[in-house]
Each structure stands twice: as structure tokens, then as C-alpha cells.
Amino acid sequence: MELGLLYSGGKDSTLAALLLEEFYDVTLVTGHFGVSDDWEHARATADRLGFAFERLELDSEVAREAADRIREDGFPRNGIQRVHQHALERLAAAEPGYDAVADGSRRDDRVPTVSRAQAQSLEDRHDVDYIAPLSGFGRTAVDRLVEARLEVTVGPSEEIDRADYEAELRRLIADADGPQAVDEIFPDHTQTYVTDVYR
Amino acid sequence: MELGLLYSGGKDSTLAALLLEEFYDVTLVTGHFGVSDDWEHARATADRLGFAFERLELDSEVAREAADRIREDGFPRNGIQRVHQHALERLAAAEPGYDAVADGSRRDDRVPTVSRAQAQSLEDRHDVDYIAPLSGFGRTAVDRLVEARLEVTVGPSEEIDRADYEAELRRLIADADGPQAVDEIFPDHTQTYVTDVYR
């Protein structure tokens, strides 16, 4: 069964890939808005870990709306949630299609979240399974599996090469309001990216 | 890491075991109230599939309360939920302890369910991770994985050798109100048990 997993190069989506690879033919799929080339970091990580990779073109209008929402809110939650839902919709509608689509959302995540009703709606409209393999794992369980299976680099978001939507949204916000606005909205925010996995 | 998985011999808990075995040292654990020897079916299945097995003694008072609740309600949901929570508590408190405890509950199950708050409470009180590996999978996704990985036998509950709490609760209800009461409470109920897995 062919499965497309929304992939950032970070630890959650990489761990999701390891959980699924025994059961599906996993392709790591990174969404991008054409704002930056950050998606190339995810491709490099996918190559290194031995996974198939695709990039998924997202609607740049959604990025602008999400960036505006984050600037108005002063915090990223709602904007990130909007972009994640858009990416899942695009992934589920991709042609040629996947039998299943997945993401790295965890039980204890505040954002992005996909409710049971949203999951069933996505599945019904696109005739696809939606799978959130980490949604049954809490924070400590994920941390322990990351420790056991992944080699990661941790640092401040602006110095870390990874490819989630945040990088492009930060760029849009910086273009509109300057780099200081980004620091205020994402204070002390650290990110991880994966350099290797132990199988 | 040592993980104890609540196990019935059915397809959900067996699939959960397959999802977890790459990441944990999995022991299949079957709760029993001493009402019947149905747990022995689970041990036989665990042996056949090559998993470690333990049985977990449950409080027979909880079984009586649950059976009475089911008889009053006329449907099994609340009684099954009560027993499942009790079994998870006992598993999390077992000595020598597990690093993680798990069950086979699915995203689309109406019962048993473990809310995020219940999961975190269990983890905090017992210093253990609680993992529900199927909670990110919908009904169709589970069915497809079962089809791909498990060899199962399906039949009416009363003819199927498996070892979930239901068998013992059915026995208690039949002892109190006769076999017809069981048929009314569990109408046309089919169960599966697993005869082999494809790894």
C-alpha cells in the first residue's frame, strides 16, 4: 500500500516514517509555497534515510493568509493549523494518489491537530486512509523513541535547516514586519532536524 | 524498553503488537477475573506468534459490578469501559513494572476509550508511558492491515476461543439471568481471533 507522509525533516515526522515503513510503501512528502527552497533540506534527509521523496506544491494564497493571521494573533497556532489542514487536503487529493496519507501529529500536540471528525471527512471525501501514527504516543514516549532511534541536531529555528511550513511563514512575516517581529512571535523557539536513524 | 500490551487474542490487540514489536520488548498481557479459563486461549496465541505472555489478575468485584451495570443498562458499553480502565490501572501498577503499557483501542472505537486526560493521569500516577498504537488508525486502515498481516477466524462470540473480558462478563450475566439475556445484550455479535501473522 502506498502511503504519503507529510514530512519536515524533524523528529516527529521521521519517527512516524519509521513506525509506518514496516506496513506501507512510504513516500516522504514536503509541502512548499515557493517562498523559499527549504524543502530541499527535507529531500536531502529523505535521501540519507533511504525513503522515496516528493514535494507537494501548496497554494501561496494560503501562506499569505496564514502569515497575516499569525501577525494579527501575535502567536503562530492558528496560522500553522490552517496551513497543515491545507497540506493534508492537497496530499489526499494528489494524483497519482496514495492509498493512505499520514502526518507526525502527536497526542500531546496543541498544534497541528486533526480531530476524529476531520480525519473521517478527509477519508470520505478523498477515498483515502488518514493515519496519525504518533497520535497514540505521549510526549515522554516520543522522546524515548527519538533517543533510541534518531540522531538529531537541535538549535534555534533560524539556524536549523529544516523544511516545515514554519520556515516559509517566518520568511513572509519577516518580509512584512522585519526580523524582530518573527522573534517576538516565535520566542526562544528551538527546532530539531534528523541527521540519521538507527534501524 | 519493556512494554506490556493488554491482549485478547483478537485482531486489534495483535495488530498493536506488530506495530510495537520493532520498538519495544513486547509482553502480551491478558487480564482475567478467575471466572473462566479463557485467558489460556490468549496464551496459546501468544506462544504461536512468538511473544512473551503474562496473565494479569483482576479484581473479581469489578467484574461483578460491571456485569450488574451491563444487566441494568441492557448494553455492554459502560461495563466494558469500567473493566478496561481497571485492567489498565492494574497493568500500569504491575511489579516488576513495565516502561510502557499499551492497548489495542482504535480511533473509531466507541468502547473502550482512553481520553488524553485519562492517559496523562495514568502516566503521571504510575510513572509509565501509555501507548495506543492504533488510535491514529481508522476502521478502514485497520481492516486493510489486518487483511495484509493477520490470518483470522471469525464467528459468533460464544463459539470463538478468545480471551477478552467479554467472555467472563458474558458468563456472569448468563449465570445471573440465563443465556437468553446474553443474546439480548450482545445481539449478532461476531468476534475474531488470530491464528497466525505474516511478518
PDB file of C-alpha atoms in Angstrom, chain A residues 16-144:
ATOM      1  CA  ALA A  16       6.260   8.474  12.081  1.00  0.00           C
ATOM      2  CA  ALA A  17       8.060   7.218   8.966  1.00  0.00           C
ATOM      3  CA  LEU A  18       9.884   4.535  10.968  1.00  0.00           C
ATOM      4  CA  LEU A  19       6.624   3.374  12.561  1.00  0.00           C
ATOM      5  CA  LEU A  20       4.917   3.084   9.182  1.00  0.00           C
ATOM      6  CA  GLU A  21       7.659   1.656   6.976  1.00  0.00           C
ATOM      7  CA  GLU A  22       7.058  -1.937   8.088  1.00  0.00           C
ATOM      8  CA  PHE A  23       3.463  -1.742   6.854  1.00  0.00           C
ATOM      9  CA  TYR A  24       3.390   0.682   3.910  1.00  0.00           C
ATOM     10  CA  ASP A  25       5.465   1.825   0.955  1.00  0.00           C
ATOM     11  CA  VAL A  26       6.242   5.209   2.471  1.00  0.00           C
ATOM     12  CA  THR A  27       6.941   8.345   0.423  1.00  0.00           C
ATOM     13  CA  LEU A  28       8.040  11.400   2.407  1.00  0.00           C
ATOM     14  CA  VAL A  29       6.175  14.436   1.062  1.00  0.00           C
ATOM     15  CA  THR A  30       7.186  18.001   1.843  1.00  0.00           C
ATOM     16  CA  GLY A  31       4.791  20.829   1.138  1.00  0.00           C
ATOM     17  CA  HIS A  32       6.138  24.148  -0.072  1.00  0.00           C
ATOM     18  CA  PHE A  33       4.742  27.515  -1.085  1.00  0.00           C
ATOM     19  CA  GLY A  34       7.533  28.592  -3.407  1.00  0.00           C
ATOM     20  CA  VAL A  35       8.631  31.211  -0.857  1.00  0.00           C
ATOM     21  CA  SER A  36      11.983  29.563  -0.168  1.00  0.00           C
ATOM     22  CA  ASP A  37      13.953  26.425  -1.077  1.00  0.00           C
ATOM     23  CA  ASP A  38      13.787  24.983   2.416  1.00  0.00           C
ATOM     24  CA  TRP A  39      12.069  21.860   1.075  1.00  0.00           C
ATOM     25  CA  GLU A  40      15.463  20.799  -0.319  1.00  0.00           C
ATOM     26  CA  HIS A  41      16.661  20.054   3.217  1.00  0.00           C
ATOM     27  CA  ALA A  42      13.849  17.544   3.615  1.00  0.00           C
ATOM     28  CA  ARG A  43      14.765  15.898   0.315  1.00  0.00           C
ATOM     29  CA  ALA A  44      18.381  15.567   1.444  1.00  0.00           C
ATOM     30  CA  THR A  45      17.279  13.954   4.718  1.00  0.00           C
ATOM     31  CA  ALA A  46      14.885  11.591   2.921  1.00  0.00           C
ATOM     32  CA  ASP A  47      17.716  10.529   0.587  1.00  0.00           C
ATOM     33  CA  ARG A  48      20.053   9.927   3.504  1.00  0.00           C
ATOM     34  CA  LEU A  49      17.469   7.776   5.319  1.00  0.00           C
ATOM     35  CA  GLY A  50      16.570   5.814   2.199  1.00  0.00           C
ATOM     36  CA  PHE A  51      12.984   6.987   1.708  1.00  0.00           C
ATOM     37  CA  ALA A  52      11.246   7.994  -1.501  1.00  0.00           C
ATOM     38  CA  PHE A  53      10.562  11.752  -1.613  1.00  0.00           C
ATOM     39  CA  GLU A  54       8.075  14.050  -3.298  1.00  0.00           C
ATOM     40  CA  ARG A  55       7.428  17.719  -2.955  1.00  0.00           C
ATOM     41  CA  LEU A  56       3.891  18.995  -2.799  1.00  0.00           C
ATOM     42  CA  GLU A  57       3.015  22.385  -4.192  1.00  0.00           C
ATOM     43  CA  LEU A  58       0.826  24.382  -1.835  1.00  0.00           C
ATOM     44  CA  ASP A  59      -1.303  27.446  -2.524  1.00  0.00           C
ATOM     45  CA  SER A  60       0.734  30.594  -1.864  1.00  0.00           C
ATOM     46  CA  GLU A  61      -2.505  32.454  -1.086  1.00  0.00           C
ATOM     47  CA  VAL A  62      -2.931  30.136   1.937  1.00  0.00           C
ATOM     48  CA  ALA A  63       0.590  31.052   3.089  1.00  0.00           C
ATOM     49  CA  ARG A  64      -0.211  34.769   2.852  1.00  0.00           C
ATOM     50  CA  GLU A  65      -3.476  34.317   4.764  1.00  0.00           C
ATOM     51  CA  ALA A  66      -1.722  32.242   7.423  1.00  0.00           C
ATOM     52  CA  ALA A  67       1.118  34.754   7.786  1.00  0.00           C
ATOM     53  CA  ASP A  68      -1.409  37.589   8.137  1.00  0.00           C
ATOM     54  CA  ARG A  69      -3.329  35.600  10.737  1.00  0.00           C
ATOM     55  CA  ILE A  70      -0.150  34.961  12.739  1.00  0.00           C
ATOM     56  CA  ARG A  71       0.788  38.655  12.557  1.00  0.00           C
ATOM     57  CA  GLU A  72      -2.678  39.646  13.814  1.00  0.00           C
ATOM     58  CA  ASP A  73      -2.790  36.980  16.536  1.00  0.00           C
ATOM     59  CA  GLY A  74       0.780  37.536  17.712  1.00  0.00           C
ATOM     60  CA  PHE A  75       1.158  33.752  18.035  1.00  0.00           C
ATOM     61  CA  PRO A  76       1.524  31.043  15.402  1.00  0.00           C
ATOM     62  CA  ARG A  77      -1.059  28.418  16.402  1.00  0.00           C
ATOM     63  CA  ASN A  78      -3.998  29.275  14.160  1.00  0.00           C
ATOM     64  CA  GLY A  79      -1.884  30.042  11.118  1.00  0.00           C
ATOM     65  CA  ILE A  80       0.059  26.783  11.410  1.00  0.00           C
ATOM     66  CA  GLN A  81      -3.173  24.840  11.859  1.00  0.00           C
ATOM     67  CA  ARG A  82      -4.632  26.406   8.695  1.00  0.00           C
ATOM     68  CA  VAL A  83      -1.564  25.528   6.643  1.00  0.00           C
ATOM     69  CA  HIS A  84      -1.452  21.971   7.953  1.00  0.00           C
ATOM     70  CA  GLN A  85      -5.081  21.340   7.007  1.00  0.00           C
ATOM     71  CA  HIS A  86      -4.415  22.749   3.547  1.00  0.00           C
ATOM     72  CA  ALA A  87      -1.374  20.492   3.118  1.00  0.00           C
ATOM     73  CA  LEU A  88      -3.340  17.403   4.182  1.00  0.00           C
ATOM     74  CA  GLU A  89      -6.093  18.275   1.689  1.00  0.00           C
ATOM     75  CA  ARG A  90      -3.561  18.681  -1.116  1.00  0.00           C
ATOM     76  CA  LEU A  91      -1.831  15.433  -0.177  1.00  0.00           C
ATOM     77  CA  ALA A  92      -5.108  13.491  -0.061  1.00  0.00           C
ATOM     78  CA  ALA A  93      -6.064  14.905  -3.488  1.00  0.00           C
ATOM     79  CA  ALA A  94      -2.639  14.295  -5.089  1.00  0.00           C
ATOM     80  CA  GLU A  95      -2.546  12.451  -8.425  1.00  0.00           C
ATOM     81  CA  PRO A  96      -1.495   9.679  -8.849  1.00  0.00           C
ATOM     82  CA  GLY A  97      -2.998   9.119  -5.449  1.00  0.00           C
ATOM     83  CA  TYR A  98      -1.846   7.395  -2.292  1.00  0.00           C
ATOM     84  CA  ASP A  99      -3.821   4.625  -0.560  1.00  0.00           C
ATOM     85  CA  ALA A 100      -3.119   6.384   2.733  1.00  0.00           C
ATOM     86  CA  VAL A 101      -1.876   9.779   3.886  1.00  0.00           C
ATOM     87  CA  ALA A 102      -0.252  10.487   7.246  1.00  0.00           C
ATOM     88  CA  ASP A 103       1.383  13.128   9.390  1.00  0.00           C
ATOM     89  CA  GLY A 104       3.553  13.305  12.506  1.00  0.00           C
ATOM     90  CA  SER A 105       0.998  14.842  14.858  1.00  0.00           C
ATOM     91  CA  ARG A 106       1.286  13.616  18.440  1.00  0.00           C
ATOM     92  CA  ARG A 107      -1.207  13.044  21.232  1.00  0.00           C
ATOM     93  CA  ASP A 108       0.072  15.972  23.287  1.00  0.00           C
ATOM     94  CA  ASP A 109       0.482  18.465  20.423  1.00  0.00           C
ATOM     95  CA  ARG A 110      -1.528  21.660  20.709  1.00  0.00           C
ATOM     96  CA  VAL A 111      -0.975  22.296  17.010  1.00  0.00           C
ATOM     97  CA  PRO A 112      -1.423  20.963  14.444  1.00  0.00           C
ATOM     98  CA  THR A 113      -4.363  18.813  15.492  1.00  0.00           C
ATOM     99  CA  VAL A 114      -6.666  16.697  13.345  1.00  0.00           C
ATOM    100  CA  SER A 115      -9.898  15.782  15.102  1.00  0.00           C
ATOM    101  CA  ARG A 116     -11.596  12.434  14.554  1.00  0.00           C
ATOM    102  CA  ALA A 117     -14.345  14.228  12.599  1.00  0.00           C
ATOM    103  CA  GLN A 118     -11.787  15.997  10.374  1.00  0.00           C
ATOM    104  CA  ALA A 119      -9.993  12.707   9.791  1.00  0.00           C
ATOM    105  CA  GLN A 120     -13.178  10.931   8.749  1.00  0.00           C
ATOM    106  CA  SER A 121     -14.185  13.811   6.497  1.00  0.00           C
ATOM    107  CA  LEU A 122     -10.801  13.739   4.749  1.00  0.00           C
ATOM    108  CA  GLU A 123     -11.086   9.985   4.294  1.00  0.00           C
ATOM    109  CA  ASP A 124     -14.639  10.088   2.953  1.00  0.00           C
ATOM    110  CA  ARG A 125     -14.083  12.960   0.503  1.00  0.00           C
ATOM    111  CA  HIS A 126     -10.841  11.605  -0.941  1.00  0.00           C
ATOM    112  CA  ASP A 127     -11.340   7.824  -0.548  1.00  0.00           C
ATOM    113  CA  VAL A 128      -8.059   7.560   1.338  1.00  0.00           C
ATOM    114  CA  ASP A 129      -6.999   6.426   4.819  1.00  0.00           C
ATOM    115  CA  TYR A 130      -5.668   9.132   7.120  1.00  0.00           C
ATOM    116  CA  ILE A 131      -3.165   7.847   9.662  1.00  0.00           C
ATOM    117  CA  ALA A 132      -1.551   9.660  12.574  1.00  0.00           C
ATOM    118  CA  PRO A 133       0.845   7.018  13.880  1.00  0.00           C
ATOM    119  CA  LEU A 134       2.123   9.170  16.768  1.00  0.00           C
ATOM    120  CA  SER A 135      -1.312  10.202  18.000  1.00  0.00           C
ATOM    121  CA  GLY A 136      -1.316   7.307  20.437  1.00  0.00           C
ATOM    122  CA  PHE A 137       2.059   8.310  21.907  1.00  0.00           C
ATOM    123  CA  GLY A 138       2.568  10.942  24.611  1.00  0.00           C
ATOM    124  CA  ARG A 139       5.474  13.339  24.883  1.00  0.00           C
ATOM    125  CA  THR A 140       7.682  11.110  27.054  1.00  0.00           C
ATOM    126  CA  ALA A 141       7.123   8.034  24.891  1.00  0.00           C
ATOM    127  CA  VAL A 142       8.070  10.025  21.778  1.00  0.00           C
ATOM    128  CA  ASP A 143      11.163  11.441  23.488  1.00  0.00           C
ATOM    129  CA  ARG A 144      12.300   7.940  24.456  1.00  0.00           C
TER     130      ARG A 144
END
